[in-house]
C-alpha positions as a Markdown table, in Angstrom:
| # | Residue | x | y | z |
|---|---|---|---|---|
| 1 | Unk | 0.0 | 0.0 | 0.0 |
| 2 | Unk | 1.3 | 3.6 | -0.9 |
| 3 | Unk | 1.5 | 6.2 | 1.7 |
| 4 | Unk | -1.8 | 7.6 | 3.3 |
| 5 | Unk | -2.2 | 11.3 | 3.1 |
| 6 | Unk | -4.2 | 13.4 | 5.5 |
| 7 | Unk | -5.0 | 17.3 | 5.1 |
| 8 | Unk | -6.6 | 18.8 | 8.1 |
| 9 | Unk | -7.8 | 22.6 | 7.3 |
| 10 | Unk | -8.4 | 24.9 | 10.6 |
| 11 | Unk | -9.4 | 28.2 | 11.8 |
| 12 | Unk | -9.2 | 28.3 | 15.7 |
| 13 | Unk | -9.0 | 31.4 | 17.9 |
| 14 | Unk | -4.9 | 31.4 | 17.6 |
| 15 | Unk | -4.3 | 30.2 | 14.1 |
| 16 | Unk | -5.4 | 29.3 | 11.1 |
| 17 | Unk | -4.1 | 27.2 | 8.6 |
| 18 | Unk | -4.0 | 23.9 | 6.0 |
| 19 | Unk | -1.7 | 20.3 | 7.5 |
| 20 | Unk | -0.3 | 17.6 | 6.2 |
| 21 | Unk | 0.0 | 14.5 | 7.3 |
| 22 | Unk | 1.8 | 11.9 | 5.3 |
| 23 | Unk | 1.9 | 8.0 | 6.7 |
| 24 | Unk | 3.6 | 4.8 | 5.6 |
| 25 | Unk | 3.9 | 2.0 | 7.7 |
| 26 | Unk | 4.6 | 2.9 | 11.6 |
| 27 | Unk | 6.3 | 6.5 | 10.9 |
| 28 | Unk | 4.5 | 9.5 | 9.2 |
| 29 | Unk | 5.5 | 13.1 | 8.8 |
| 30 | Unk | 3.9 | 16.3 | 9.1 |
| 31 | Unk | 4.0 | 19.5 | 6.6 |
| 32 | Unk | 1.9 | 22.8 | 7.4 |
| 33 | Unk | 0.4 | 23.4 | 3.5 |
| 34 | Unk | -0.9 | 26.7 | 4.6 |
| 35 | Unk | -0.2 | 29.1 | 8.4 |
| 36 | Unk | 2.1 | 28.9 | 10.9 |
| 37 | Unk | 4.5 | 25.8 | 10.4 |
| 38 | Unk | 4.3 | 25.8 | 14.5 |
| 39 | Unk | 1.0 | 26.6 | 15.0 |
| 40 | Unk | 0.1 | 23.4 | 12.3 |
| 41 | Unk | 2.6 | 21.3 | 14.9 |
| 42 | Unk | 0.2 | 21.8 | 17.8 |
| 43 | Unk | -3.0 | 20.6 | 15.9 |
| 44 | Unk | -1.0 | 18.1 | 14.1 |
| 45 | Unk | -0.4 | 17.1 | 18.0 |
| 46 | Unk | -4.0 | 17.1 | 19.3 |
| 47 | Unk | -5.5 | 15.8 | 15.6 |
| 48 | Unk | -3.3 | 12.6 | 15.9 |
| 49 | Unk | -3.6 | 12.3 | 19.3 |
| 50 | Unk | 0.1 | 12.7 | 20.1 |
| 51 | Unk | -0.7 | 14.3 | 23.5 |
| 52 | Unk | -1.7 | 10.9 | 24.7 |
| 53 | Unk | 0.5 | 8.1 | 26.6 |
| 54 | Unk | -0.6 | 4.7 | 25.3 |
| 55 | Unk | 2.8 | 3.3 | 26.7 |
| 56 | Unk | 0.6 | 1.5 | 29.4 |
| 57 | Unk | -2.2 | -0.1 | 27.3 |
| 58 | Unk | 0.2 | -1.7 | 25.2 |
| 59 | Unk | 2.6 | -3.1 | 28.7 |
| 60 | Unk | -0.7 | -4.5 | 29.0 |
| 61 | Unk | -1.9 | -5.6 | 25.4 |
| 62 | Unk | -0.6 | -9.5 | 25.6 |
| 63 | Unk | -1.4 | -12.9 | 24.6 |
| 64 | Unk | -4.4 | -12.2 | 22.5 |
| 65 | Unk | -4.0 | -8.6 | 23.0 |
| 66 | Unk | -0.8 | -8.6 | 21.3 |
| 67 | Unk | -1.7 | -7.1 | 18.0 |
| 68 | Unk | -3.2 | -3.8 | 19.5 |
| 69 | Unk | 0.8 | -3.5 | 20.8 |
| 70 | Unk | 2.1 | -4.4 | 17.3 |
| 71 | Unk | 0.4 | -2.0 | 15.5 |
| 72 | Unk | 0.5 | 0.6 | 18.2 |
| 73 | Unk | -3.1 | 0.9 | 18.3 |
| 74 | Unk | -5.0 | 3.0 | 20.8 |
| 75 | Unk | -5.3 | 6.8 | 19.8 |
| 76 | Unk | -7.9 | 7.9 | 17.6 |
| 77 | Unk | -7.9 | 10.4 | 15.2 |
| 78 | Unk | -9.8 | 14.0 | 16.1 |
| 79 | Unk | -10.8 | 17.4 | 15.1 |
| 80 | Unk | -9.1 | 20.2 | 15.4 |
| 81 | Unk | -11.5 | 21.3 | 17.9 |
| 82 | Unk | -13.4 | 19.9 | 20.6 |
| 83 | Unk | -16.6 | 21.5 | 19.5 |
| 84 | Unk | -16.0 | 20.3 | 15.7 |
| 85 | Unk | -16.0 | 16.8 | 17.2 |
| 86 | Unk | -19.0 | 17.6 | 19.1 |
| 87 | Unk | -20.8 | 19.1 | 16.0 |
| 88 | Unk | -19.8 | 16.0 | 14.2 |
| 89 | Unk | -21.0 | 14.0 | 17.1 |
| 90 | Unk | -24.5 | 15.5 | 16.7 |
| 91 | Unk | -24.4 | 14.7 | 13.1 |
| 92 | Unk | -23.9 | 11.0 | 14.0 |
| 93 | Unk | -27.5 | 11.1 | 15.8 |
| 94 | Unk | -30.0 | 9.0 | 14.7 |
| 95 | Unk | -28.7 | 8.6 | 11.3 |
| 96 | Unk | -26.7 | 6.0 | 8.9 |
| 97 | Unk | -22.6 | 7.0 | 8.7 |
| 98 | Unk | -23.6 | 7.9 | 4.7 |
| 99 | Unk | -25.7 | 10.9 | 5.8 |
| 100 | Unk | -23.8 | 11.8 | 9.2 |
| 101 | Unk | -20.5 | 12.6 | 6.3 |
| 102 | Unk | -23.5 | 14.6 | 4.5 |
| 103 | Unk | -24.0 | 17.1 | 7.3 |
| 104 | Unk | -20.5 | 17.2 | 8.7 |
| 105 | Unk | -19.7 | 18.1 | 4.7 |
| 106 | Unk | -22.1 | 21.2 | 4.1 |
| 107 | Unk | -21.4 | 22.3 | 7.3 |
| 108 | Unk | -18.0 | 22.1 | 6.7 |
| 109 | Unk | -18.7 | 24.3 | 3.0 |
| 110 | Unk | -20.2 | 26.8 | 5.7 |
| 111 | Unk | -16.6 | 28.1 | 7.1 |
| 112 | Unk | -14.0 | 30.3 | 6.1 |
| 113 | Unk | -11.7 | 29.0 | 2.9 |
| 114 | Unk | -7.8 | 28.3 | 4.0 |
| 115 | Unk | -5.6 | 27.5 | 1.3 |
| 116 | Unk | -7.4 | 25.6 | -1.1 |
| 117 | Unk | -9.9 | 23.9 | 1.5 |
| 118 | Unk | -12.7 | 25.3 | 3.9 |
| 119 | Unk | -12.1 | 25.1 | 7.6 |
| 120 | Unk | -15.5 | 23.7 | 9.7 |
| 121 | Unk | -17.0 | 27.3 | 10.8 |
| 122 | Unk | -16.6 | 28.2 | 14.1 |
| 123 | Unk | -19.3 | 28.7 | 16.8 |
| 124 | Unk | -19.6 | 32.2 | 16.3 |
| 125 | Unk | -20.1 | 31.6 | 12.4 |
| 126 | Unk | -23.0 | 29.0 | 13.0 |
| 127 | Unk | -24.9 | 30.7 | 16.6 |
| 128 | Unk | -25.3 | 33.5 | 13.7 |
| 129 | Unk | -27.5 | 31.7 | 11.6 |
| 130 | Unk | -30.9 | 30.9 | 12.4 |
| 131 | Unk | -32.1 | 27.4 | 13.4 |
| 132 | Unk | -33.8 | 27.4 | 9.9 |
| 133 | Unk | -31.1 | 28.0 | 8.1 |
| 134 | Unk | -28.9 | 25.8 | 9.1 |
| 135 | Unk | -31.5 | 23.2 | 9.2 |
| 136 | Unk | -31.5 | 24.4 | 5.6 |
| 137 | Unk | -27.5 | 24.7 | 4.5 |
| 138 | Unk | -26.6 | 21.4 | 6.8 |
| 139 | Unk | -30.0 | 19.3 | 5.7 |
| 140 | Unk | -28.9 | 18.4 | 9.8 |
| 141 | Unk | -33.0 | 18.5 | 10.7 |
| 142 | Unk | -33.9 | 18.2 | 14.8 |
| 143 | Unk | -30.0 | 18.5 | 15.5 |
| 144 | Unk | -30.3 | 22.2 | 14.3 |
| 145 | Unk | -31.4 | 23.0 | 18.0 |
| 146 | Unk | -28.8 | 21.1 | 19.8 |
| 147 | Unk | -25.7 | 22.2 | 17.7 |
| 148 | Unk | -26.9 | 25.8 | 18.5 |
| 149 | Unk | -27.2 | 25.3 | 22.2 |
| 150 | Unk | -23.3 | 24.2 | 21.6 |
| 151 | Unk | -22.4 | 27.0 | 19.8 |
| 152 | Unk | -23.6 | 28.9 | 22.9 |
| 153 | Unk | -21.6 | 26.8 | 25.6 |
| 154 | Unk | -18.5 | 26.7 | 23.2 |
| 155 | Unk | -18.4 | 30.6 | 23.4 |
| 156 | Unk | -19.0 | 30.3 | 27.3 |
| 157 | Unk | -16.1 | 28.5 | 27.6 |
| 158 | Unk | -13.5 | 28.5 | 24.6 |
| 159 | Unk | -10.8 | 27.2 | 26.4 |
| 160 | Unk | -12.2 | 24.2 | 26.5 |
| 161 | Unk | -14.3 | 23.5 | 23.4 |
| 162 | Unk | -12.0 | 25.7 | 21.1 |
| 163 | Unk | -8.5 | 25.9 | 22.6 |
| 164 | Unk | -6.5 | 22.9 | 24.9 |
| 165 | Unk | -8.8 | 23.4 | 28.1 |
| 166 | Unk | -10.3 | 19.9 | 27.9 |
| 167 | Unk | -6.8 | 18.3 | 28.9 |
| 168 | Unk | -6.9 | 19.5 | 32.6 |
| 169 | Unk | -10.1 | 17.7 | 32.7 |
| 170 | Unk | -10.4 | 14.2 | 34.4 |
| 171 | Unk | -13.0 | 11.9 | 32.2 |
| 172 | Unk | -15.4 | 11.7 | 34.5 |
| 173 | Unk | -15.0 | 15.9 | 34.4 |
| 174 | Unk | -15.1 | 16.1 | 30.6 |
| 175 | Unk | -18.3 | 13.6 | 30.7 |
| 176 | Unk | -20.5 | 16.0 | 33.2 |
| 177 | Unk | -19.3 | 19.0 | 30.6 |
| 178 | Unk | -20.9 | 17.5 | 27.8 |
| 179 | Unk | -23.9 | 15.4 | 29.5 |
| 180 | Unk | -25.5 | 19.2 | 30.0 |
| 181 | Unk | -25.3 | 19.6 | 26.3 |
| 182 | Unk | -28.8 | 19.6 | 24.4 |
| 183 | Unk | -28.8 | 16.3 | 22.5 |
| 184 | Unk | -25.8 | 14.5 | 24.0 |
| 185 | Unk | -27.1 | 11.0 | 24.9 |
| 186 | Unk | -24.6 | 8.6 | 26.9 |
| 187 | Unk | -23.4 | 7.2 | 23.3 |
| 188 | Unk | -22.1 | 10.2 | 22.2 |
| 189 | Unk | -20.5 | 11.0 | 25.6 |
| 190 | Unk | -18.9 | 8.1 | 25.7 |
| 191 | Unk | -17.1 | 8.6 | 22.0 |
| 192 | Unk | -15.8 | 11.9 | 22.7 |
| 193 | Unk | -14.3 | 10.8 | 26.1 |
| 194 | Unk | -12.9 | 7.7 | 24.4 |
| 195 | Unk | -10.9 | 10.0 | 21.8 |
| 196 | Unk | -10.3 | 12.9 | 24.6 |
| 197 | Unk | -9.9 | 11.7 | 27.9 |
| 198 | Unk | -10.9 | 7.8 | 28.2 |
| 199 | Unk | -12.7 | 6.3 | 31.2 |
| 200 | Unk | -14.0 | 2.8 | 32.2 |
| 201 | Unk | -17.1 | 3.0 | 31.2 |
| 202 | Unk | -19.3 | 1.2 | 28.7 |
| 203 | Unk | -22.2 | 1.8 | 26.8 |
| 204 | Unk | -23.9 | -0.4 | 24.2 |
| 205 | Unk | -25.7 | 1.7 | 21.5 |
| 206 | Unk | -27.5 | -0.7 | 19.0 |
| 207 | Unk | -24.5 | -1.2 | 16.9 |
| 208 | Unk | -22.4 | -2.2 | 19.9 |
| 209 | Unk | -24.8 | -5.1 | 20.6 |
| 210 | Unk | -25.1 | -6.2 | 17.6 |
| 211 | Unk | -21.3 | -6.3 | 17.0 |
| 212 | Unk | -20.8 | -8.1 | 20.4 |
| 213 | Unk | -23.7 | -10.4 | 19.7 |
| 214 | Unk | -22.1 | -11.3 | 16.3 |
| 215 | Unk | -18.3 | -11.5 | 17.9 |
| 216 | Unk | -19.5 | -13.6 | 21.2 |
| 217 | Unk | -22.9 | -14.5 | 21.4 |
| 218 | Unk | -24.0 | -12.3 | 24.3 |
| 219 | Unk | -27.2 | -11.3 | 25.0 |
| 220 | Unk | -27.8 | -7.8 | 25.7 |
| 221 | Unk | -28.8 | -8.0 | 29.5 |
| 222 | Unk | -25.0 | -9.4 | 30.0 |
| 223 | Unk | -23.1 | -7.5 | 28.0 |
| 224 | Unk | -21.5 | -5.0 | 30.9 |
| 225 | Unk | -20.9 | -7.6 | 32.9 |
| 226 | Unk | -19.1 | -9.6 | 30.6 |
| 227 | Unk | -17.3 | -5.8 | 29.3 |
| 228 | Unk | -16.6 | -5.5 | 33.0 |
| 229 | Unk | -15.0 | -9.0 | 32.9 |
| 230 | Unk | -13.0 | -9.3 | 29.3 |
| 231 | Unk | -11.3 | -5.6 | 29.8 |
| 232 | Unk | -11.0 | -5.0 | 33.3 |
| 233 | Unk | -7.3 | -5.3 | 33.0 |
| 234 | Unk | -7.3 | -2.1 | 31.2 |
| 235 | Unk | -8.4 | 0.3 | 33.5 |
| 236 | Unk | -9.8 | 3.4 | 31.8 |
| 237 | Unk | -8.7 | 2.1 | 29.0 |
| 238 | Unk | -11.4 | -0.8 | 28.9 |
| 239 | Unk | -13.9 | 0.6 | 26.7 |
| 240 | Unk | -11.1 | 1.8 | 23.9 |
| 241 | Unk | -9.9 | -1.7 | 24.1 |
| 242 | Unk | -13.2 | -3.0 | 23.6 |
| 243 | Unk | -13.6 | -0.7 | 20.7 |
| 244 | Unk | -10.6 | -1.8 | 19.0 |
| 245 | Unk | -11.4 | -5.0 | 19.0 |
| 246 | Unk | -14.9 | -4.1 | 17.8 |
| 247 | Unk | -13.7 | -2.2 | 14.8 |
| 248 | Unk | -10.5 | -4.6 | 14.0 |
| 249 | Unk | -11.8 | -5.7 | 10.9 |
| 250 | Unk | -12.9 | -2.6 | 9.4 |
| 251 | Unk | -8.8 | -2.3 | 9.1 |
| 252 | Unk | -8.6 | -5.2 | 7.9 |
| 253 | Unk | -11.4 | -5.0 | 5.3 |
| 254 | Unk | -9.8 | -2.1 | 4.2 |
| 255 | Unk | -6.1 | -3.2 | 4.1 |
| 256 | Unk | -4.9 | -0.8 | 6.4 |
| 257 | Unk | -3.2 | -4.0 | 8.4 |
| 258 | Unk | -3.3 | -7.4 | 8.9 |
| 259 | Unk | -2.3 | -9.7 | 11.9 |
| 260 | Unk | -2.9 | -13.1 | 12.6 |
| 261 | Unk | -4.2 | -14.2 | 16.0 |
């Protein structure tokens, strides 16, 4: 497979700019296209998830385990922002992954251009618009409400949703801060604080169960318990293990890696 190529536009309170991120095999390098070659270095750093220490899942990722280690699995890949993962997490609501890329898309035609790309507006771009309208530009529907009501809190605390403010947060912090959002539902909590600040918690939205029915068998009124028991080891960690495992072969599918075991 040839390298995999990433551009990543952003406008954020203290920069702007267009990176690049090129990968091939375990190493990948990073180019700022457009801005501030060190301001493109700190989202690089926050986009890739850089910022977090997976040395201890992976002391821990043995025996059958062993290939989350070998391929140095456990960050995921974010937004610039916390808020454009929110937005994008409101997108996700209710809707097939076809239609969620849709939404995150025309909302995404709705910011300011950078280099040759458009970076995803801002809060104080979208809390200017009209409920109608963007239910209009973004085709987003009911979620039109909700993704105002986080334009509002994003602006009443940018350090958080718009700056670095989220990392001084523990995960059980971060999870009250975005259970008082309008539309934010235990799933989505639980995927933002897997990418930002992971805890041990589970939660089985209908995909979940029917990936761990398929994998294992279980029935739904056991699946914590057996979560509880198959990732414990992990710590707050669990439920990204557990996620991994759950979307291994959609690497695999894809030829992104392979590993036997």
């Amino acid at each position: 497979m040839g390298a995999l190529v990433l551009r990543v536009p952003f406008a954020l309170p203290w920069g702007i700019g267009v990176l690049q991120v090129t990968g091939h095999g375990h190493t990948c390098a990073m180019k700022a296209v457009a801005g501030d070659a060190q301001v493109c270095r700190r989202v690089a750093t926050r986009v890739l998830a850089i910022d977090r220490n997976i040395s201890g899942l992976h002391a821990l990722a043995t025996g059958r385990w062993q290939w989350i280690a070998d391929m140095g699995m456990g960050r995921f890949l974010r937004s610039p922002s916390l808020f454009e993962d929110c937005a994008k997490a409101l997108f996700a609501t209710n809707t097939g992954f076809a239609r969620t890329v849709k939404m995150a898309k025309a909302a995404a035609a709705l910011g300011d251009p950078v280099g040759d790309m458009r970076a995803f507006p801002g809060p104080e771009r979208l809390i200017s618009m009209s409920e109608t309208e963007i239910k209009m530009q973004t085709g987003c529907g009911f979620r039109a409400r909700y993704l105002l009501n986080l334009c509002k809190r994003a602006l009443e605390v940018p350090q958080i949703y718009l700056d670095d403010g989220w990392c001084v947060l523990s995960g059980e912090e971060l999870g009250t801060e975005l259970r008082q959002l309008l539309g934010f539902g235990p799933a989505s909590v639980e995927y933002l604080t897997r990418m930002y600040r992971p805890t041990c918690t589970f939660h089985f939205d209908s995909w979940v169960v029917r990936r761990c029915e398929q994998l294992w068998g279980v029935e739904e009124g056991n699946m914590v318990d057996f979560a509880r028991h198959r990732y414990g080891r992990f710590g707050e960690m669990a439920s990204t293990v557990m996620w991994l495992e759950l979307t291994r072969y959609w690497h695999e599918t894809n030829g992104l890696y392979h590993v036997a075991g």
